[in-house]
């Protein structure tokens, strides 16, 4: 099922919810991302974001407003796993139905009449992690990141010999995936010895970092022993959110050889609360990254003509930093980098095909990270490690403060936005985290 442009992308379509018609809104009627929310009187449940409001999907279903292929029990849940398990077809029908229900035309009448039951202001809601993440895998598909980070972590071998053949990944920790908007505790850990021959240092991470990534969620998945071929992989991806792969660089440097990152990553991963569907993203698909001459052609199981033509995504990404000092002075967050999802060397479909080629089973609601999405330019380096050249060239902020890595009280916000002429721009909302000081510890 290829993403397709239809009436739901019509820029002339407007919602009866005014805030959704503001061109600055991340959630116009052309978007309609899914998430999980609660209020003082509503238990956590699935919703769709529209402007600065949320449509309660469970209530909409109870009123008989949703398509027949969306059973009420998949919405009477505190996660989107059951909804995603229905697969791409029903998800597409659901988004189409919501687009009509929320439009300012006659078809929006039913929701307008029941608005007090169905529509809740976002400001009065709590958002939750969109799925119960059973498995979280983080790829390394940003080639500019792999090269820049590799040059700092392993200068003798910046881009591993396998990089252009294998979509590299590690298995991340699912239990510490949290919805972005919360605090992130600075981790403790072992750090490289200050002098060769001495024992490693132990204590609070001193090189705490973020990584700007996209995450995507698995729809139906596959049974153990089967595989998802690259031509079919698009049917298994429901949608995307922003993902911050928090990283303790000093811990990472000491622990990661030979088996890869462990405690340097497993303390926290933040995702944005709203899952922007592949259907909403249809107008913003682009060809897969143009491989430089001389790069190997991917093996057949990773190569599909359609995926090469439309498997990339044009999503503008940025990272904002606000320090505790800036907030105390009422200063707004400062943009420290911009990038674009076009800079991924492997497409999401290639990641899914590779992930399952050995028969590994993906499950509905599983989370897959793309890897840090840096670009070729200096302002497109998408972690502090890269931006400050391993801490040797600190950033100077407008407040006069400097940063090599993140300090306690720093708040990092990821943003994503799609734009294309003759289409309505859509966004991803916020993925935010604020660094809290480490728990007290004894180094003895
Ligand atoms: Mn990562």
Coordinates of N, CA, C and O in Angstrom, one line a residue, residues 32 61 106 187 264 337 375 379:
X32 N -3.5 15.1 11.5 CA -4.3 14.2 12.3 C -3.4 13.0 12.8 O -3.7 11.8 12.6
X61 N -15.9 6.6 18.8 CA -16.3 5.3 18.4 C -17.7 4.9 19.1 O -18.6 4.4 18.5
X106 N -20.3 20.1 5.9 CA -21.5 19.4 6.6 C -21.1 18.1 7.3 O -21.6 17.8 8.4
X187 N 22.9 10.3 34.3 CA 23.2 9.0 34.8 C 24.6 8.9 35.4 O 25.4 9.8 35.2
X264 N 25.2 3.6 28.4 CA 25.4 5.0 27.9 C 24.1 5.4 27.2 O 24.0 6.6 26.9
X337 N 20.8 23.9 16.0 CA 21.1 23.2 14.8 C 19.8 22.9 14.0 O 18.7 22.9 14.5
X375 N 23.6 16.4 8.9 CA 23.8 16.7 7.5 C 25.2 17.0 7.2 O 26.1 17.0 8.1
X379 N 26.2 23.4 10.6 CA 25.0 23.7 11.4 C 24.0 22.5 11.3 O 23.0 22.6 11.9

